[in-house]
Amino acid sequence: MPHTFSRRMDGLRSSAIRNLLALTARPDVISLAGGLPDPDFIPRERIRKEAERALTDPASVQYGETTGLRRLRDVLAAREGARIGRLLNAGEVVVTHGSQQALSLLAQVLLDPGDVVVVEEPAYTGALQVFRAAQAAVQSVPLDRGGMNTAALQELLESGVRPTVVHTVSNFHNPRGVVLAADRRKHLAALADRYGFWVIEDDPYGELFFDAPAPRPVAAFSDRVIRLSSASKILAPALRVGWLHGDRRVCEAVELLKQGADLCGSSLTHQITAAMLSDEAWLALHLDMLRTRYGARSRALTAGISSAFGDSAALSDVQGGMFCWVEFTDDTIDTAALLRTAVEHGVAFVPGSAFGMGAHLGAALRLCYATCPEDVLAVACERLGDAYLAHAQS
Amino acid sequence: MPHTFSRRMDGLRSSAIRNLLALTARPDVISLAGGLPDPDFIPRERIRKEAERALTDPASVQYGETTGLRRLRDVLAAREGARIGRLLNAGEVVVTHGSQQALSLLAQVLLDPGDVVVVEEPAYTGALQVFRAAQAAVQSVPLDRGGMNTAALQELLESGVRPTVVHTVSNFHNPRGVVLAADRRKHLAALADRYGFWVIEDDPYGELFFDAPAPRPVAAFSDRVIRLSSASKILAPALRVGWLHGDRRVCEAVELLKQGADLCGSSLTHQITAAMLSDEAWLALHLDMLRTRYGARSRALTAGISSAFGDSAALSDVQGGMFCWVEFTDDTIDTAALLRTAVEHGVAFVPGSAFGMGAHLGAALRLCYATCPEDVLAVACERLGDAYLAHAQS
């Protein structure tokens, strides 16, 4: 065989989470391993109505602009502008095929092989995949209860490391569940200005707060922040609508690359999304429903884990999003090994090591509470407790 | 400004066609510059019904498999398998966000910077963009009435050039309008086997034949062919459904890269597309309608051009697809300059130079007849004739 694949394929592995989802797709297993919104909370009837309305317009089935339907970009510019406290216009927004595409295009626009990227640890696995495919030199800074440890980032910078990109999931972190503290947001922005790196502020979960919104975005404090978000967690993944906003030259470069990547998004799902996001009264009620229901589930999960493990596990203080991070105080526990026993007991999760760059995350695991009702979450916690005991005794 | 963009952005320019579309988007200009299907031929009512039906299923709004909805891959495997004359299964098919994404992912999977890619000249501009973004060393072989000149490719190979990829638009070429001859298909496949390169057989137009189907695909003759096609030209661009099939290891590598590129396609538009493609009776009637109507338009255009230019222009023998290629016998004509005069006369086209790698295409132009009815095409040809005279006298 004379041919091998490109070098970018060398370091690429299938997402551990994806492979696990296949493993745990058994009807008798309660899976807390995924990261899916509950389909029952997705407004299918409204999507149906908006699809019907959109399809009266021939433009809804045609090719569209590479940067996305103008009306959708206008809505997004208004919403994101309100968040960062300045007027944005449609030319500063690019609609992408989910925010994952925004991340992937940005990596291609900004990074040459060998360029340094700093991620949080534990990290969003989809970001690790993208940066590995870009053949970047990925380094990490630790994440704690206040989100990315920006003092650690500053030390890294002062030691001479010069990242091109720093990636952060600022709100309701996947997998760690935490929120980047307000003072750290300003600190991160100031470091970006001082050292000239780009911050990718990846925020698919910000709207899913349970009590109070997260602090103002990092993008409010520096022009060197490209902010990413998505309709997948608040409306529907199948719309495949994500977006980025920020520096206009970056937007233009992303547009140029997106022409070759896929020409454009779906005019149909862009019209549907624009209609739903611009109906402010409906959207407010819909988001309230999501916040209430996901909030109740997060409390059911954390109560169940506390009841099953007591002091032998520490939980993230979940205030929004879809994930809870559990760290066993016995750090000899190997959650990758525990997973096998857990699946036998009818429950699945993602081992902490899946999110790691090398730090010891082997005694941690990620649970997604978004897809199961409270009573099922309670059962899942009991099963996990039983699996833990069985594993410890084996 | 400490930061510049990645090296792959250096050679990247906005598609000349895209920029022209902006220039010609005036209501008084008849644009033959685009490459869009006629929205009136897109089955919007059927799409509406299938959207409604799909949305009764919660899975239609959720994340889906990275390689695409299983039911859609089954339909595609059956259809493509029938074309190449062997049984395909769903594991040999990846659904992409239009066939442009298939091309882009393949380039990333197969190519390192500096790897040689051979394209046809004139070439599909979307392919040139992708290969430039991959920082490939792009070479070309000429295209004539029988499609890619595979004897010229053989000479190139015998001279020591070792491409990793050879790209061909085998059916109803964009922009040249021609079909790759049957014996050249076998020749190209044999060269791929002998020299160990991958053929990307890019076929978005194959279903749009006017009288008889094109010869069997190149993929029928070698396992080193990755075949691409799309629902954009036969159903609707806004479904954003394209696909590739071929070598299973290539499919797996594409899947791996697609996880990071955009996680998955739209479960909703995959369901809609699967339903429409698997309704064979309806699809046969729909394709007949497209073939009849686009065929009538192609004849109206070629008659109009012949009437306007007589012996001073040579036309491609259009037997399908959406494009006609016009070469002026006076090869001092510069169609890029002619375009300005043409727009003043109320008609637009794409100058041949937009499709070139360096060969002299300046006296040629591409016309798309797909989007205008016959009477409008007749007016467009008259205007083009007037513009040509005015330009020659200026």
mmCIF file of N, CA and C in Angstrom, chain A residues 7-114:
data_model
loop_
_atom_site.group_PDB
_atom_site.id
_atom_site.type_symbol
_atom_site.label_atom_id
_atom_site.label_comp_id
_atom_site.label_asym_id
_atom_site.label_seq_id
_atom_site.Cartn_x
_atom_site.Cartn_y
_atom_site.Cartn_z
ATOM 1 N N ARG A 7 -0.474 13.468 7.975
ATOM 2 C CA ARG A 7 0.111 13.463 9.328
ATOM 3 C C ARG A 7 -0.899 13.879 10.388
ATOM 4 N N ARG A 8 -1.872 14.717 9.991
ATOM 5 C CA ARG A 8 -2.840 15.159 11.008
ATOM 6 C C ARG A 8 -3.652 14.002 11.553
ATOM 7 N N MET A 9 -3.715 12.879 10.805
ATOM 8 C CA MET A 9 -4.482 11.741 11.289
ATOM 9 C C MET A 9 -3.720 10.946 12.354
ATOM 10 N N ASP A 10 -2.387 11.151 12.426
ATOM 11 C CA ASP A 10 -1.565 10.342 13.339
ATOM 12 C C ASP A 10 -2.035 10.438 14.785
ATOM 13 N N GLY A 11 -2.250 11.672 15.247
ATOM 14 C CA GLY A 11 -2.563 11.861 16.653
ATOM 15 C C GLY A 11 -4.042 11.788 16.968
ATOM 16 N N LEU A 12 -4.822 11.470 15.946
ATOM 17 C CA LEU A 12 -6.265 11.550 16.118
ATOM 18 C C LEU A 12 -6.838 10.206 16.551
ATOM 19 N N ARG A 13 -7.610 10.262 17.630
ATOM 20 C CA ARG A 13 -8.295 9.059 18.058
ATOM 21 C C ARG A 13 -9.774 9.359 18.064
ATOM 22 N N SER A 14 -10.566 8.324 17.973
ATOM 23 C CA SER A 14 -11.998 8.527 18.093
ATOM 24 C C SER A 14 -12.294 9.031 19.495
ATOM 25 N N SER A 15 -13.253 9.942 19.597
ATOM 26 C CA SER A 15 -13.649 10.452 20.905
ATOM 27 C C SER A 15 -14.017 9.291 21.816
ATOM 28 N N ALA A 16 -13.374 9.271 22.988
ATOM 29 C CA ALA A 16 -13.659 8.206 23.953
ATOM 30 C C ALA A 16 -15.143 8.191 24.312
ATOM 31 N N ILE A 17 -15.721 9.384 24.360
ATOM 32 C CA ILE A 17 -17.133 9.460 24.734
ATOM 33 C C ILE A 17 -18.008 8.803 23.673
ATOM 34 N N ARG A 18 -17.679 9.084 22.400
ATOM 35 C CA ARG A 18 -18.450 8.483 21.310
ATOM 36 C C ARG A 18 -18.390 6.966 21.373
ATOM 37 N N ASN A 19 -17.189 6.439 21.605
ATOM 38 C CA ASN A 19 -17.053 4.987 21.658
ATOM 39 C C ASN A 19 -17.819 4.410 22.841
ATOM 40 N N LEU A 20 -17.806 5.166 23.953
ATOM 41 C CA LEU A 20 -18.537 4.711 25.129
ATOM 42 C C LEU A 20 -20.033 4.699 24.877
ATOM 43 N N LEU A 21 -20.501 5.715 24.135
ATOM 44 C CA LEU A 21 -21.931 5.765 23.858
ATOM 45 C C LEU A 21 -22.365 4.503 23.146
ATOM 46 N N ALA A 22 -21.514 4.018 22.256
ATOM 47 C CA ALA A 22 -21.828 2.769 21.555
ATOM 48 C C ALA A 22 -21.903 1.614 22.554
ATOM 49 N N LEU A 23 -20.912 1.579 23.464
ATOM 50 C CA LEU A 23 -20.836 0.515 24.472
ATOM 51 C C LEU A 23 -22.062 0.493 25.380
ATOM 52 N N THR A 24 -22.570 1.674 25.697
ATOM 53 C CA THR A 24 -23.613 1.758 26.719
ATOM 54 C C THR A 24 -25.010 1.834 26.124
ATOM 55 N N ALA A 25 -25.099 1.683 24.799
ATOM 56 C CA ALA A 25 -26.415 1.781 24.158
ATOM 57 C C ALA A 25 -27.180 0.474 24.329
ATOM 58 N N ARG A 26 -27.398 0.095 25.595
ATOM 59 C CA ARG A 26 -28.193 -1.092 25.897
ATOM 60 C C ARG A 26 -29.409 -0.627 26.665
ATOM 61 N N PRO A 27 -30.553 -1.187 26.378
ATOM 62 C CA PRO A 27 -31.771 -0.660 27.012
ATOM 63 C C PRO A 27 -31.758 -0.759 28.539
ATOM 64 N N ASP A 28 -30.994 -1.716 29.085
ATOM 65 C CA ASP A 28 -30.997 -1.891 30.542
ATOM 66 C C ASP A 28 -29.990 -0.981 31.237
ATOM 67 N N VAL A 29 -29.208 -0.237 30.481
ATOM 68 C CA VAL A 29 -28.216 0.656 31.085
ATOM 69 C C VAL A 29 -28.735 2.096 31.091
ATOM 70 N N ILE A 30 -28.724 2.716 32.276
ATOM 71 C CA ILE A 30 -29.033 4.144 32.349
ATOM 72 C C ILE A 30 -27.746 4.879 32.012
ATOM 73 N N SER A 31 -27.753 5.607 30.890
ATOM 74 C CA SER A 31 -26.519 6.262 30.498
ATOM 75 C C SER A 31 -26.493 7.721 30.955
ATOM 76 N N LEU A 32 -25.527 7.992 31.843
ATOM 77 C CA LEU A 32 -25.237 9.378 32.190
ATOM 78 C C LEU A 32 -23.954 9.800 31.471
ATOM 79 N N ALA A 33 -23.622 9.016 30.424
ATOM 80 C CA ALA A 33 -22.359 9.236 29.722
ATOM 81 C C ALA A 33 -22.472 10.253 28.606
ATOM 82 N N GLY A 34 -23.646 10.406 28.047
ATOM 83 C CA GLY A 34 -23.804 11.287 26.899
ATOM 84 C C GLY A 34 -23.760 12.761 27.289
ATOM 85 N N GLY A 35 -24.029 13.603 26.326
ATOM 86 C CA GLY A 35 -24.122 15.031 26.589
ATOM 87 C C GLY A 35 -25.268 15.592 25.776
ATOM 88 N N LEU A 36 -26.368 14.843 25.746
ATOM 89 C CA LEU A 36 -27.479 15.190 24.861
ATOM 90 C C LEU A 36 -28.560 15.943 25.620
ATOM 91 N N PRO A 37 -29.176 16.943 24.983
ATOM 92 C CA PRO A 37 -30.364 17.527 25.600
ATOM 93 C C PRO A 37 -31.501 16.500 25.596
ATOM 94 N N ASP A 38 -32.450 16.659 26.495
ATOM 95 C CA ASP A 38 -33.597 15.752 26.521
ATOM 96 C C ASP A 38 -34.500 16.073 25.340
ATOM 97 N N PRO A 39 -34.742 15.078 24.464
ATOM 98 C CA PRO A 39 -35.600 15.367 23.301
ATOM 99 C C PRO A 39 -36.996 15.842 23.695
ATOM 100 N N ASP A 40 -37.453 15.453 24.894
ATOM 101 C CA ASP A 40 -38.776 15.907 25.325
ATOM 102 C C ASP A 40 -38.813 17.423 25.584
ATOM 103 N N PHE A 41 -37.651 18.026 25.779
ATOM 104 C CA PHE A 41 -37.614 19.473 26.020
ATOM 105 C C PHE A 41 -37.360 20.268 24.738
ATOM 106 N N ILE A 42 -37.205 19.554 23.641
ATOM 107 C CA ILE A 42 -36.951 20.235 22.359
ATOM 108 C C ILE A 42 -38.301 20.608 21.745
ATOM 109 N N PRO A 43 -38.463 21.869 21.367
ATOM 110 C CA PRO A 43 -39.788 22.351 20.925
ATOM 111 C C PRO A 43 -40.117 21.898 19.506
ATOM 112 N N ARG A 44 -40.435 20.605 19.370
ATOM 113 C CA ARG A 44 -40.653 20.041 18.043
ATOM 114 C C ARG A 44 -41.833 20.650 17.313
ATOM 115 N N GLU A 45 -42.915 20.924 18.085
ATOM 116 C CA GLU A 45 -44.110 21.473 17.450
ATOM 117 C C GLU A 45 -43.813 22.864 16.890
ATOM 118 N N ARG A 46 -43.057 23.651 17.648
ATOM 119 C CA ARG A 46 -42.693 24.979 17.155
ATOM 120 C C ARG A 46 -41.774 24.876 15.931
ATOM 121 N N ILE A 47 -40.858 23.912 15.961
ATOM 122 C CA ILE A 47 -39.983 23.702 14.806
ATOM 123 C C ILE A 47 -40.813 23.316 13.578
ATOM 124 N N ARG A 48 -41.824 22.469 13.805
ATOM 125 C CA ARG A 48 -42.695 22.058 12.696
ATOM 126 C C ARG A 48 -43.401 23.268 12.084
ATOM 127 N N LYS A 49 -43.952 24.106 12.967
ATOM 128 C CA LYS A 49 -44.653 25.304 12.468
ATOM 129 C C LYS A 49 -43.714 26.221 11.702
ATOM 130 N N GLU A 50 -42.517 26.410 12.249
ATOM 131 C CA GLU A 50 -41.574 27.325 11.587
ATOM 132 C C GLU A 50 -41.042 26.724 10.288
ATOM 133 N N ALA A 51 -40.920 25.390 10.255
ATOM 134 C CA ALA A 51 -40.509 24.753 8.999
ATOM 135 C C ALA A 51 -41.575 24.977 7.936
ATOM 136 N N GLU A 52 -42.820 24.798 8.345
ATOM 137 C CA GLU A 52 -43.937 24.988 7.411
ATOM 138 C C GLU A 52 -43.948 26.425 6.888
ATOM 139 N N ARG A 53 -43.768 27.377 7.803
ATOM 140 C CA ARG A 53 -43.765 28.786 7.413
ATOM 141 C C ARG A 53 -42.565 29.086 6.490
ATOM 142 N N ALA A 54 -41.400 28.612 6.877
ATOM 143 C CA ALA A 54 -40.204 28.881 6.072
ATOM 144 C C ALA A 54 -40.372 28.337 4.660
ATOM 145 N N LEU A 55 -41.015 27.154 4.566
ATOM 146 C CA LEU A 55 -41.094 26.488 3.265
ATOM 147 C C LEU A 55 -42.095 27.131 2.312
ATOM 148 N N THR A 56 -42.778 28.187 2.743
ATOM 149 C CA THR A 56 -43.569 28.969 1.778
ATOM 150 C C THR A 56 -42.649 29.878 0.965
ATOM 151 N N ASP A 57 -41.394 29.983 1.377
ATOM 152 C CA ASP A 57 -40.419 30.881 0.737
ATOM 153 C C ASP A 57 -39.411 30.047 -0.055
ATOM 154 N N PRO A 58 -39.344 30.243 -1.374
ATOM 155 C CA PRO A 58 -38.390 29.451 -2.186
ATOM 156 C C PRO A 58 -36.951 29.582 -1.697
ATOM 157 N N ALA A 59 -36.599 30.704 -1.089
ATOM 158 C CA ALA A 59 -35.227 30.881 -0.604
ATOM 159 C C ALA A 59 -34.874 29.876 0.492
ATOM 160 N N SER A 60 -35.894 29.304 1.132
ATOM 161 C CA SER A 60 -35.627 28.384 2.252
ATOM 162 C C SER A 60 -34.991 27.076 1.793
ATOM 163 N N VAL A 61 -35.081 26.739 0.505
ATOM 164 C CA VAL A 61 -34.529 25.469 0.030
ATOM 165 C C VAL A 61 -33.289 25.662 -0.851
ATOM 166 N N GLN A 62 -32.905 26.919 -1.068
ATOM 167 C CA GLN A 62 -31.791 27.254 -1.965
ATOM 168 C C GLN A 62 -30.479 27.360 -1.179
ATOM 169 N N TYR A 63 -29.371 27.423 -1.890
ATOM 170 C CA TYR A 63 -28.098 27.789 -1.263
ATOM 171 C C TYR A 63 -28.252 29.140 -0.570
ATOM 172 N N GLY A 64 -27.451 29.372 0.471
ATOM 173 C CA GLY A 64 -27.497 30.645 1.180
ATOM 174 C C GLY A 64 -26.112 31.261 1.289
ATOM 175 N N GLU A 65 -26.041 32.390 1.968
ATOM 176 C CA GLU A 65 -24.742 33.038 2.164
ATOM 177 C C GLU A 65 -23.847 32.159 3.032
ATOM 178 N N THR A 66 -22.547 32.189 2.751
ATOM 179 C CA THR A 66 -21.603 31.368 3.504
ATOM 180 C C THR A 66 -21.606 31.716 4.991
ATOM 181 N N THR A 67 -21.767 32.980 5.314
ATOM 182 C CA THR A 67 -21.742 33.383 6.732
ATOM 183 C C THR A 67 -23.075 33.161 7.426
ATOM 184 N N GLY A 68 -24.080 32.719 6.689
ATOM 185 C CA GLY A 68 -25.367 32.433 7.307
ATOM 186 C C GLY A 68 -26.440 33.435 6.904
ATOM 187 N N LEU A 69 -27.680 33.016 7.049
ATOM 188 C CA LEU A 69 -28.843 33.854 6.718
ATOM 189 C C LEU A 69 -28.730 35.209 7.424
ATOM 190 N N ARG A 70 -28.894 36.269 6.659
ATOM 191 C CA ARG A 70 -28.730 37.606 7.223
ATOM 192 C C ARG A 70 -29.634 37.836 8.438
ATOM 193 N N ARG A 71 -30.885 37.413 8.318
ATOM 194 C CA ARG A 71 -31.827 37.638 9.414
ATOM 195 C C ARG A 71 -31.360 36.932 10.699
ATOM 196 N N LEU A 72 -30.808 35.755 10.531
ATOM 197 C CA LEU A 72 -30.298 35.027 11.692
ATOM 198 C C LEU A 72 -29.092 35.746 12.293
ATOM 199 N N ARG A 73 -28.196 36.240 11.426
ATOM 200 C CA ARG A 73 -27.027 36.959 11.954
ATOM 201 C C ARG A 73 -27.443 38.239 12.661
ATOM 202 N N ASP A 74 -28.498 38.879 12.165
ATOM 203 C CA ASP A 74 -28.991 40.087 12.847
ATOM 204 C C ASP A 74 -29.481 39.753 14.262
ATOM 205 N N VAL A 75 -30.250 38.692 14.368
ATOM 206 C CA VAL A 75 -30.761 38.284 15.688
ATOM 207 C C VAL A 75 -29.599 37.940 16.622
ATOM 208 N N LEU A 76 -28.639 37.206 16.089
ATOM 209 C CA LEU A 76 -27.506 36.791 16.922
ATOM 210 C C LEU A 76 -26.658 37.990 17.328
ATOM 211 N N ALA A 77 -26.458 38.931 16.389
ATOM 212 C CA ALA A 77 -25.678 40.129 16.714
ATOM 213 C C ALA A 77 -26.354 40.907 17.840
ATOM 214 N N ALA A 78 -27.671 40.999 17.778
ATOM 215 C CA ALA A 78 -28.397 41.726 18.832
ATOM 216 C C ALA A 78 -28.257 41.018 20.179
ATOM 217 N N ARG A 79 -28.406 39.703 20.175
ATOM 218 C CA ARG A 79 -28.351 38.955 21.436
ATOM 219 C C ARG A 79 -26.939 38.963 22.023
ATOM 220 N N GLU A 80 -25.946 38.693 21.182
ATOM 221 C CA GLU A 80 -24.564 38.648 21.685
ATOM 222 C C GLU A 80 -24.092 40.047 22.072
ATOM 223 N N GLY A 81 -24.511 41.051 21.291
ATOM 224 C CA GLY A 81 -24.135 42.428 21.613
ATOM 225 C C GLY A 81 -24.642 42.832 22.994
ATOM 226 N N ALA A 82 -25.877 42.431 23.299
ATOM 227 C CA ALA A 82 -26.437 42.750 24.620
ATOM 228 C C ALA A 82 -25.600 42.116 25.727
ATOM 229 N N ARG A 83 -25.070 40.924 25.439
ATOM 230 C CA ARG A 83 -24.285 40.228 26.460
ATOM 231 C C ARG A 83 -22.941 40.917 26.724
ATOM 232 N N ILE A 84 -22.303 41.345 25.649
ATOM 233 C CA ILE A 84 -20.966 41.918 25.852
ATOM 234 C C ILE A 84 -21.023 43.433 26.016
ATOM 235 N N GLY A 85 -22.222 44.006 25.885
ATOM 236 C CA GLY A 85 -22.368 45.428 26.198
ATOM 237 C C GLY A 85 -21.873 46.378 25.123
ATOM 238 N N ARG A 86 -21.917 45.944 23.865
ATOM 239 C CA ARG A 86 -21.705 46.907 22.777
ATOM 240 C C ARG A 86 -22.481 46.464 21.550
ATOM 241 N N LEU A 87 -22.716 47.407 20.646
ATOM 242 C CA LEU A 87 -23.469 47.068 19.449
ATOM 243 C C LEU A 87 -22.622 46.181 18.537
ATOM 244 N N LEU A 88 -23.176 45.073 18.137
ATOM 245 C CA LEU A 88 -22.519 44.223 17.141
ATOM 246 C C LEU A 88 -23.323 44.327 15.859
ATOM 247 N N ASN A 89 -22.657 44.154 14.727
ATOM 248 C CA ASN A 89 -23.457 44.039 13.508
ATOM 249 C C ASN A 89 -23.243 42.681 12.855
ATOM 250 N N ALA A 90 -24.065 42.416 11.838
ATOM 251 C CA ALA A 90 -24.098 41.080 11.242
ATOM 252 C C ALA A 90 -22.750 40.670 10.645
ATOM 253 N N GLY A 91 -21.911 41.642 10.289
ATOM 254 C CA GLY A 91 -20.605 41.332 9.717
ATOM 255 C C GLY A 91 -19.604 40.803 10.726
ATOM 256 N N GLU A 92 -19.966 40.876 12.003
ATOM 257 C CA GLU A 92 -19.093 40.355 13.058
ATOM 258 C C GLU A 92 -19.562 38.991 13.556
ATOM 259 N N VAL A 93 -20.506 38.389 12.834
ATOM 260 C CA VAL A 93 -21.068 37.098 13.239
ATOM 261 C C VAL A 93 -20.977 36.133 12.062
ATOM 262 N N VAL A 94 -20.531 34.917 12.320
ATOM 263 C CA VAL A 94 -20.579 33.859 11.311
ATOM 264 C C VAL A 94 -21.377 32.693 11.886
ATOM 265 N N VAL A 95 -22.403 32.272 11.148
ATOM 266 C CA VAL A 95 -23.174 31.104 11.561
ATOM 267 C C VAL A 95 -22.449 29.862 11.053
ATOM 268 N N THR A 96 -22.311 28.886 11.926
ATOM 269 C CA THR A 96 -21.580 27.667 11.576
ATOM 270 C C THR A 96 -22.461 26.435 11.803
ATOM 271 N N HIS A 97 -21.951 25.298 11.352
ATOM 272 C CA HIS A 97 -22.692 24.036 11.448
ATOM 273 C C HIS A 97 -22.492 23.462 12.850
ATOM 274 N N GLY A 98 -23.199 24.058 13.806
ATOM 275 C CA GLY A 98 -22.921 23.793 15.210
ATOM 276 C C GLY A 98 -21.686 24.569 15.633
ATOM 277 N N SER A 99 -21.519 24.803 16.942
ATOM 278 C CA SER A 99 -20.336 25.561 17.361
ATOM 279 C C SER A 99 -19.078 24.715 17.196
ATOM 280 N N GLN A 100 -19.235 23.388 17.056
ATOM 281 C CA GLN A 100 -18.066 22.552 16.787
ATOM 282 C C GLN A 100 -17.404 22.977 15.477
ATOM 283 N N GLN A 101 -18.197 23.309 14.456
ATOM 284 C CA GLN A 101 -17.582 23.758 13.199
ATOM 285 C C GLN A 101 -16.861 25.088 13.392
ATOM 286 N N ALA A 102 -17.415 25.955 14.229
ATOM 287 C CA ALA A 102 -16.737 27.229 14.501
ATOM 288 C C ALA A 102 -15.351 26.960 15.077
ATOM 289 N N LEU A 103 -15.300 26.026 16.025
ATOM 290 C CA LEU A 103 -14.028 25.669 16.658
ATOM 291 C C LEU A 103 -13.056 25.099 15.620
ATOM 292 N N SER A 104 -13.552 24.228 14.782
ATOM 293 C CA SER A 104 -12.708 23.584 13.779
ATOM 294 C C SER A 104 -12.196 24.596 12.750
ATOM 295 N N LEU A 105 -13.065 25.480 12.275
ATOM 296 C CA LEU A 105 -12.627 26.482 11.293
ATOM 297 C C LEU A 105 -11.638 27.457 11.925
ATOM 298 N N LEU A 106 -11.902 27.856 13.167
ATOM 299 C CA LEU A 106 -10.971 28.765 13.845
ATOM 300 C C LEU A 106 -9.588 28.142 13.980
ATOM 301 N N ALA A 107 -9.563 26.863 14.338
ATOM 302 C CA ALA A 107 -8.266 26.196 14.474
ATOM 303 C C ALA A 107 -7.517 26.220 13.149
ATOM 304 N N GLN A 108 -8.244 26.023 12.059
ATOM 305 C CA GLN A 108 -7.591 26.011 10.744
ATOM 306 C C GLN A 108 -7.153 27.414 10.322
ATOM 307 N N VAL A 109 -7.928 28.415 10.706
ATOM 308 C CA VAL A 109 -7.586 29.795 10.354
ATOM 309 C C VAL A 109 -6.386 30.283 11.167
ATOM 310 N N LEU A 110 -6.326 29.892 12.431
ATOM 311 C CA LEU A 110 -5.358 30.506 13.337
ATOM 312 C C LEU A 110 -4.076 29.703 13.525
ATOM 313 N N LEU A 111 -4.133 28.389 13.301
ATOM 314 C CA LEU A 111 -3.026 27.542 13.754
ATOM 315 C C LEU A 111 -2.240 26.883 12.634
ATOM 316 N N ASP A 112 -0.925 26.957 12.725
ATOM 317 C CA ASP A 112 -0.037 26.118 11.934
ATOM 318 C C ASP A 112 0.433 24.964 12.821
ATOM 319 N N PRO A 113 0.868 23.858 12.192
ATOM 320 C CA PRO A 113 1.400 22.752 12.986
ATOM 321 C C PRO A 113 2.495 23.253 13.936
ATOM 322 N N GLY A 114 2.460 22.805 15.167
ATOM 323 C CA GLY A 114 3.472 23.203 16.138
ATOM 324 C C GLY A 114 3.104 24.431 16.954
#
